[in-house]
């Protein structure tokens, strides 16, 4: 199987197995910072990884998508960097309840502020929880939504739509900013010869400085490459650029298979490079999927046909299939142009049994130690 290069400036890491709580971390290579999609069980992530996260995108507040926020705050609250958190209507109150359940009497002035953005159909409501004030909540106001975009930074943007799971659930599309790319066929068509002028054009484009002056290029002639002056460098790039859409990731979990949800996914996630999609049930349990407003394998097959992603990554399989989770992949039949990706069953550590833990005899006050443990006499 040939390797696929999907992305230029981002590195997606699925921090969960097929049967784990879904957890997608996207690292932005030029900055070394990260974005996190959903926030379930995350005890297995190193503190260094957690401290790289600048923004969290929560689909909804069910425990398996939201319980990890406490762990994230535990390891990053002393950071001076702000944290942005996006979620569906009501998420600010839930964040506030979590933070208010702890004592913050030792708060310091430099502790981080958490900015919570509630995404509604027509607006985004902004709240903040300042660590310096013990994470007391404050509503800052709201702004009308203009399109699907909710978050923009130097190398990526994130869009969102609300879907139905018996409650509002956000689905997300992360898109890389456009990458400077030249079509070799267009160079030949314009009789242009590669050279240092391409580096200069790239610098101007990256700095947003095209259209401000002429550009000296190399044009092929019968006597070899010769200097030529192009008056409009912006128009030149439009002629030469590759017709390649920016790479993107779609993230959809805990949605019912309804006409309304399908329509919203089609509008937001068509042609994504990587489609991370819940697939909680196998086909034989379609009625369980309908009752719980989840997806089964036949639903995911239909969504893949609707959206035509380059790659499909199923997530969030029910633990009811713990004895045979690989059956999922036998039932998934994406379109021929879509590559199906697989996850290990788990990436989280296996829970320990009592027989694997140190036991103390309360009568003799002596530990019944395991071979790998040393117990101090002190």
Short mmCIF file of C-alpha atoms in Angstrom, two decimals:
data_model
loop_
_atom_site.label_atom_id
_atom_site.label_comp_id
_atom_site.label_asym_id
_atom_site.label_seq_id
_atom_site.Cartn_x
_atom_site.Cartn_y
_atom_site.Cartn_z
CA UNK A 1 0.00 0.00 0.00
CA UNK A 2 1.42 3.39 -0.98
CA UNK A 3 1.93 6.05 1.65
CA UNK A 4 -0.43 9.01 1.78
CA UNK A 5 0.74 12.49 2.54
CA UNK A 6 -2.39 14.32 3.59
CA UNK A 7 -1.12 17.37 5.47
CA UNK A 8 1.58 20.01 5.24
CA UNK A 9 1.61 21.98 8.50
CA UNK A 10 -0.35 19.78 10.91
CA UNK A 11 0.11 16.34 12.47
CA UNK A 12 -3.07 14.62 13.70
CA UNK A 13 -2.69 12.11 16.55
CA UNK A 14 -5.59 9.88 17.52
CA UNK A 15 -4.92 9.49 21.25
CA UNK A 16 -7.53 6.78 21.68
CA UNK A 17 -8.11 3.21 20.58
CA UNK A 18 -11.20 1.92 18.83
CA UNK A 19 -12.87 1.13 22.17
CA UNK A 20 -11.53 4.15 24.10
CA UNK A 21 -13.16 7.53 24.58
CA UNK A 22 -12.54 9.43 21.31
CA UNK A 23 -9.65 11.88 21.56
CA UNK A 24 -8.02 13.66 18.62
CA UNK A 25 -4.99 15.92 19.09
CA UNK A 26 -3.74 18.03 16.18
CA UNK A 27 -0.23 19.42 16.43
CA UNK A 28 0.60 22.51 14.38
CA UNK A 29 4.20 21.90 13.36
CA UNK A 30 5.41 25.49 12.77
CA UNK A 31 4.32 26.58 16.26
CA UNK A 32 4.62 23.35 18.24
CA UNK A 33 1.19 24.04 19.73
CA UNK A 34 -1.84 21.74 19.65
CA UNK A 35 -5.63 21.64 19.34
CA UNK A 36 -7.68 18.95 21.09
CA UNK A 37 -10.98 17.55 19.84
CA UNK A 38 -13.06 16.12 22.65
CA UNK A 39 -11.84 15.73 26.17
CA UNK A 40 -12.67 12.30 27.55
CA UNK A 41 -10.34 9.96 29.44
CA UNK A 42 -6.81 11.32 28.96
CA UNK A 43 -4.77 10.11 31.93
CA UNK A 44 -2.37 8.43 29.50
CA UNK A 45 -1.21 11.71 27.93
CA UNK A 46 2.06 13.18 29.21
CA UNK A 47 2.07 16.56 30.92
CA UNK A 48 4.27 17.92 28.13
CA UNK A 49 1.58 16.98 25.63
CA UNK A 50 -1.18 18.54 27.72
CA UNK A 51 0.78 21.77 28.10
CA UNK A 52 0.98 22.13 24.30
CA UNK A 53 -2.81 22.45 24.00
CA UNK A 54 -4.08 25.97 23.27
CA UNK A 55 -7.66 25.16 22.23
CA UNK A 56 -10.17 22.43 23.06
CA UNK A 57 -13.21 21.62 20.92
CA UNK A 58 -15.88 19.70 22.86
CA UNK A 59 -18.60 18.00 20.83
CA UNK A 60 -20.96 17.71 23.82
CA UNK A 61 -20.88 17.24 27.57
CA UNK A 62 -21.44 13.50 27.95
CA UNK A 63 -18.84 12.13 30.34
CA UNK A 64 -16.83 10.21 27.74
CA UNK A 65 -16.27 13.46 25.82
CA UNK A 66 -15.86 15.94 28.68
CA UNK A 67 -14.58 14.28 31.86
CA UNK A 68 -10.92 14.88 30.94
CA UNK A 69 -11.17 18.64 31.33
CA UNK A 70 -10.45 18.25 35.05
CA UNK A 71 -7.24 16.38 34.24
CA UNK A 72 -6.23 19.01 31.67
CA UNK A 73 -6.78 21.84 34.16
CA UNK A 74 -4.96 19.90 36.88
CA UNK A 75 -1.76 19.84 34.82
CA UNK A 76 -1.95 23.21 33.07
CA UNK A 77 -3.69 25.68 35.38
CA UNK A 78 -0.39 27.32 36.41
CA UNK A 79 0.45 28.15 32.79
CA UNK A 80 0.33 31.81 31.83
CA UNK A 81 -1.02 30.92 28.36
CA UNK A 82 -4.80 31.28 27.93
CA UNK A 83 -6.88 28.28 26.93
CA UNK A 84 -9.79 28.52 24.47
CA UNK A 85 -12.61 26.01 24.82
CA UNK A 86 -15.42 25.71 22.28
CA UNK A 87 -18.59 23.73 22.89
CA UNK A 88 -22.35 23.59 22.30
CA UNK A 89 -24.96 25.69 24.13
CA UNK A 90 -24.69 25.31 27.90
CA UNK A 91 -21.00 24.37 27.93
CA UNK A 92 -19.97 27.49 29.89
CA UNK A 93 -22.21 26.60 32.84
CA UNK A 94 -20.82 23.06 32.86
CA UNK A 95 -17.22 24.32 32.81
CA UNK A 96 -18.12 26.71 35.61
CA UNK A 97 -19.61 23.92 37.73
CA UNK A 98 -16.47 21.81 37.27
CA UNK A 99 -14.14 24.62 38.26
CA UNK A 100 -16.34 25.72 41.18
CA UNK A 101 -16.22 22.22 42.67
CA UNK A 102 -12.56 22.71 43.65
CA UNK A 103 -10.92 25.07 46.15
CA UNK A 104 -8.55 27.66 44.63
CA UNK A 105 -7.43 29.53 47.74
CA UNK A 106 -3.77 29.27 46.62
CA UNK A 107 -4.38 30.87 43.20
CA UNK A 108 -1.57 33.02 41.82
CA UNK A 109 -1.77 36.09 39.59
CA UNK A 110 -0.15 34.37 36.61
CA UNK A 111 -2.49 31.37 36.43
CA UNK A 112 -4.14 30.82 33.10
CA UNK A 113 -7.50 32.16 31.99
CA UNK A 114 -9.93 29.78 30.29
CA UNK A 115 -12.00 31.42 27.55
CA UNK A 116 -15.18 29.46 26.86
CA UNK A 117 -17.05 30.00 23.60
CA UNK A 118 -20.59 28.62 23.37
CA UNK A 119 -21.49 27.93 19.75
CA UNK A 120 -25.18 28.56 19.03
CA UNK A 121 -26.96 28.48 15.68
CA UNK A 122 -26.90 32.25 15.27
CA UNK A 123 -24.22 33.48 17.69
CA UNK A 124 -21.20 32.68 19.84
CA UNK A 125 -21.40 33.57 23.53
CA UNK A 126 -18.09 34.27 25.26
CA UNK A 127 -17.24 33.61 28.91
CA UNK A 128 -13.99 33.63 30.83
CA UNK A 129 -12.74 31.90 33.96
CA UNK A 130 -9.64 33.65 35.29
CA UNK A 131 -7.24 31.49 37.28
CA UNK A 132 -5.99 34.55 39.13
CA UNK A 133 -9.49 34.92 40.62
CA UNK A 134 -9.96 31.26 41.46
CA UNK A 135 -11.56 30.57 38.08
CA UNK A 136 -14.61 32.67 38.87
CA UNK A 137 -16.85 32.86 35.80
CA UNK A 138 -17.69 36.02 33.88
CA UNK A 139 -19.89 36.43 30.81
CA UNK A 140 -18.22 38.73 28.30
CA UNK A 141 -20.95 39.05 25.67
CA UNK A 142 -21.91 37.51 22.35
CA UNK A 143 -21.30 38.02 18.64
CA UNK A 144 -23.35 36.98 15.63
CA UNK A 145 -22.06 34.02 13.67
CA UNK A 146 -20.94 34.83 10.15
CA UNK A 147 -20.62 31.47 8.48
CA UNK A 148 -19.36 28.26 10.05
CA UNK A 149 -15.88 29.45 11.15
CA UNK A 150 -15.41 29.61 14.92
CA UNK A 151 -11.61 29.64 15.36
CA UNK A 152 -8.77 31.07 13.28
CA UNK A 153 -5.04 31.04 13.92
CA UNK A 154 -1.89 31.34 11.84
CA UNK A 155 -1.91 27.92 10.15
CA UNK A 156 -5.39 26.47 10.63
CA UNK A 157 -9.04 27.40 10.97
CA UNK A 158 -11.90 25.45 12.53
CA UNK A 159 -15.53 25.42 11.42
CA UNK A 160 -18.46 23.88 13.28
CA UNK A 161 -22.10 22.95 12.84
CA UNK A 162 -24.67 21.80 15.36
CA UNK A 163 -26.15 18.34 14.90
CA UNK A 164 -28.64 16.28 16.91
CA UNK A 165 -27.93 13.56 19.47
CA UNK A 166 -31.05 14.17 21.53
CA UNK A 167 -29.15 17.31 22.54
CA UNK A 168 -27.01 19.74 20.51
CA UNK A 169 -23.69 18.23 19.39
CA UNK A 170 -20.95 20.02 17.49
CA UNK A 171 -19.20 18.51 14.49
CA UNK A 172 -15.96 20.14 13.39
CA UNK A 173 -13.87 20.72 10.29
CA UNK A 174 -10.23 21.79 10.71
CA UNK A 175 -8.64 23.18 7.55
CA UNK A 176 -5.02 24.04 6.92
CA UNK A 177 -4.31 27.46 5.51
CA UNK A 178 -3.48 27.40 1.83
CA UNK A 179 0.03 26.21 1.01
CA UNK A 180 2.15 27.90 -1.67
CA UNK A 181 2.19 25.40 -4.52
CA UNK A 182 3.22 25.71 -8.16
CA UNK A 183 1.87 23.51 -10.98
CA UNK A 184 4.79 22.35 -13.19
CA UNK A 185 2.44 22.08 -16.17
CA UNK A 186 1.46 25.74 -15.71
CA UNK A 187 5.15 26.74 -15.62
CA UNK A 188 5.73 24.95 -18.94
CA UNK A 189 2.58 26.47 -20.44
CA UNK A 190 3.79 29.99 -19.60
CA UNK A 191 7.33 29.16 -20.85
CA UNK A 192 8.79 29.99 -17.44
CA UNK A 193 12.02 28.51 -16.08
CA UNK A 194 12.34 27.67 -12.34
CA UNK A 195 14.80 29.82 -10.45
CA UNK A 196 15.31 32.16 -7.49
CA UNK A 197 12.30 34.18 -8.61
CA UNK A 198 10.04 31.37 -7.33
CA UNK A 199 11.50 31.75 -3.82
CA UNK A 200 10.88 35.50 -4.03
CA UNK A 201 7.28 34.93 -5.17
CA UNK A 202 6.76 32.50 -2.28
CA UNK A 203 8.11 35.02 0.25
CA UNK A 204 5.80 37.72 -1.08
CA UNK A 205 2.81 35.37 -0.98
CA UNK A 206 3.56 34.21 2.59
CA UNK A 207 3.89 37.83 3.76
CA UNK A 208 0.76 38.94 1.93
CA UNK A 209 2.82 41.26 -0.24
CA UNK A 210 1.83 40.12 -3.74
CA UNK A 211 0.26 42.76 -5.97
CA UNK A 212 2.60 45.50 -4.74
CA UNK A 213 5.20 45.51 -7.51
CA UNK A 214 6.74 43.77 -10.52
CA UNK A 215 8.67 40.51 -10.38
CA UNK A 216 11.67 39.55 -12.49
CA UNK A 217 11.29 35.94 -13.69
CA UNK A 218 13.16 33.60 -16.03
CA UNK A 219 11.45 32.95 -19.35
CA UNK A 220 12.52 30.17 -21.69
CA UNK A 221 13.70 31.39 -25.09
CA UNK A 222 15.53 29.83 -28.04
CA UNK A 223 18.71 31.25 -26.49
CA UNK A 224 17.99 29.74 -23.08
CA UNK A 225 16.38 31.27 -19.93
CA UNK A 226 16.25 35.07 -20.04
CA UNK A 227 15.14 37.67 -17.49
CA UNK A 228 11.64 39.03 -18.00
CA UNK A 229 9.59 41.43 -15.88
CA UNK A 230 6.05 40.54 -14.83
CA UNK A 231 4.07 43.59 -13.77
CA UNK A 232 1.43 41.74 -11.69
CA UNK A 233 2.95 39.07 -9.46
CA UNK A 234 -0.43 38.26 -7.88
CA UNK A 235 -1.96 37.46 -11.26
CA UNK A 236 1.11 35.40 -12.10
CA UNK A 237 0.65 33.23 -9.01
CA UNK A 238 -3.02 32.71 -9.82
CA UNK A 239 -1.92 31.40 -13.22
CA UNK A 240 0.75 29.11 -11.79
CA UNK A 241 -0.73 27.78 -8.56
CA UNK A 242 -1.72 24.13 -8.24
CA UNK A 243 -5.43 23.51 -8.18
CA UNK A 244 -5.23 21.62 -4.90
CA UNK A 245 -7.69 22.24 -2.06
CA UNK A 246 -6.32 22.84 1.41
CA UNK A 247 -6.05 19.68 3.51
CA UNK A 248 -8.72 19.20 6.17
CA UNK A 249 -9.97 16.97 8.99
CA UNK A 250 -13.61 16.23 9.72
CA UNK A 251 -14.58 15.15 13.24
CA UNK A 252 -18.08 13.84 13.90
CA UNK A 253 -19.15 11.79 16.87
CA UNK A 254 -22.38 10.93 18.71
CA UNK A 255 -24.86 11.96 16.04
CA UNK A 256 -28.04 10.25 14.93
CA UNK A 257 -28.47 9.08 11.34
CA UNK A 258 -31.13 11.60 10.35
CA UNK A 259 -31.80 13.60 7.20
CA UNK A 260 -31.01 16.84 9.03
CA UNK A 261 -27.67 15.58 10.33
CA UNK A 262 -26.71 14.19 6.93
CA UNK A 263 -27.47 17.52 5.29
CA UNK A 264 -25.32 19.41 7.79
CA UNK A 265 -22.44 16.98 7.43
CA UNK A 266 -22.63 17.29 3.65
CA UNK A 267 -22.43 21.07 3.89
CA UNK A 268 -19.49 21.05 6.31
CA UNK A 269 -17.42 17.92 5.70
CA UNK A 270 -17.59 17.12 1.97
CA UNK A 271 -14.21 16.09 0.49
CA UNK A 272 -12.24 16.25 3.75
CA UNK A 273 -8.80 14.67 3.71
CA UNK A 274 -9.39 12.69 6.91
CA UNK A 275 -12.87 11.88 8.22
CA UNK A 276 -12.84 10.83 11.89
CA UNK A 277 -16.31 9.41 12.47
CA UNK A 278 -17.94 7.53 15.30
CA UNK A 279 -19.13 4.02 14.47
CA UNK A 280 -20.64 2.77 17.69
CA UNK A 281 -22.64 -0.25 16.45
CA UNK A 282 -22.41 -3.03 13.91
CA UNK A 283 -25.11 -3.40 11.27
CA UNK A 284 -27.07 -6.07 13.17
CA UNK A 285 -27.65 -3.58 15.99
CA UNK A 286 -29.08 -0.79 13.86
CA UNK A 287 -32.10 -0.49 16.17
CA UNK A 288 -29.79 0.16 19.13
CA UNK A 289 -28.09 2.85 17.05
CA UNK A 290 -31.42 4.49 16.29
CA UNK A 291 -32.59 4.34 19.91
CA UNK A 292 -29.37 5.90 21.22
CA UNK A 293 -28.90 8.31 18.28
CA UNK A 294 -25.55 6.80 17.32
CA UNK A 295 -24.24 5.45 14.02
CA UNK A 296 -23.82 1.87 12.86
CA UNK A 297 -21.58 0.55 10.09
CA UNK A 298 -24.21 0.90 7.35
CA UNK A 299 -24.72 4.54 8.38
CA UNK A 300 -20.99 5.24 8.18
CA UNK A 301 -20.84 3.59 4.75
CA UNK A 302 -23.57 5.93 3.56
CA UNK A 303 -21.86 9.00 5.05
CA UNK A 304 -18.60 8.02 3.36
CA UNK A 305 -20.47 7.78 0.06
CA UNK A 306 -22.04 11.20 0.70
CA UNK A 307 -18.82 12.95 1.71
CA UNK A 308 -16.18 11.15 -0.39
CA UNK A 309 -13.27 11.72 2.06
CA UNK A 310 -9.74 10.71 1.08
CA UNK A 311 -9.44 8.63 4.25
CA UNK A 312 -11.93 7.29 6.78
CA UNK A 313 -11.07 6.61 10.43
CA UNK A 314 -13.87 4.99 12.50
CA UNK A 315 -13.90 5.74 16.25
CA UNK A 316 -15.84 5.06 19.43
CA UNK A 317 -16.99 1.46 18.96
CA UNK A 318 -19.23 0.21 21.76
CA UNK A 319 -17.57 -2.00 24.35
CA UNK A 320 -20.36 -4.48 23.72
CA UNK A 321 -18.08 -5.73 20.92
CA UNK A 322 -15.02 -6.12 23.13
CA UNK A 323 -14.67 -9.80 22.18
CA UNK A 324 -14.57 -9.11 18.44
CA UNK A 325 -13.93 -5.42 17.68
CA UNK A 326 -12.24 -6.23 14.33
CA UNK A 327 -15.66 -7.15 12.92
CA UNK A 328 -16.19 -3.44 12.45
CA UNK A 329 -13.65 -3.23 9.65
CA UNK A 330 -15.20 -6.15 7.77
CA UNK A 331 -18.51 -4.29 7.60
CA UNK A 332 -17.15 -0.92 6.50
CA UNK A 333 -17.14 -0.49 2.71
CA UNK A 334 -16.03 3.07 1.84
CA UNK A 335 -15.95 4.31 -1.76
CA UNK A 336 -13.05 3.07 -3.92
CA UNK A 337 -11.20 6.39 -3.66
CA UNK A 338 -11.43 6.43 0.16
CA UNK A 339 -8.82 4.60 2.21
CA UNK A 340 -10.04 2.93 5.40
CA UNK A 341 -7.71 3.43 8.38
CA UNK A 342 -7.61 1.22 11.47
CA UNK A 343 -6.93 1.83 15.15
CA UNK A 344 -5.69 -0.54 17.85
CA UNK A 345 -8.45 -1.68 20.18
CA UNK A 346 -6.99 0.36 23.07
CA UNK A 347 -4.19 2.84 23.59
CA UNK A 348 -5.02 3.49 27.24
CA UNK A 349 -3.44 1.31 29.91
CA UNK A 350 -5.32 -1.77 31.04
CA UNK A 351 -7.01 -1.29 34.44
CA UNK A 352 -5.31 -3.12 37.30
CA UNK A 353 -6.87 -5.97 39.20
CA UNK A 354 -6.70 -6.18 42.99
CA UNK A 355 -4.25 -9.06 42.69
CA UNK A 356 -1.83 -6.72 40.90
CA UNK A 357 -1.80 -4.12 43.68
CA UNK A 358 0.18 -4.09 46.95
CA UNK A 359 -1.89 -5.56 49.80
CA UNK A 360 -1.33 -4.76 53.47
CA UNK A 361 -2.10 -7.12 56.30
CA UNK A 362 -3.79 -4.83 58.80
CA UNK A 363 -3.17 -7.24 61.70
CA UNK A 364 0.59 -7.38 61.31
CA UNK A 365 0.88 -3.95 59.66
CA UNK A 366 3.14 -5.52 57.07
CA UNK A 367 2.68 -5.26 53.32
CA UNK A 368 2.20 -8.33 51.21
CA UNK A 369 4.51 -6.98 48.54
CA UNK A 370 4.70 -7.82 44.89
CA UNK A 371 8.05 -8.86 43.39
CA UNK A 372 8.53 -5.56 41.54
CA UNK A 373 7.87 -3.33 44.58
CA UNK A 374 10.10 -2.19 47.39
CA UNK A 375 8.56 -1.01 50.64
CA UNK A 376 10.49 1.26 52.98
CA UNK A 377 10.85 0.38 56.67
CA UNK A 378 10.47 4.05 57.53
#
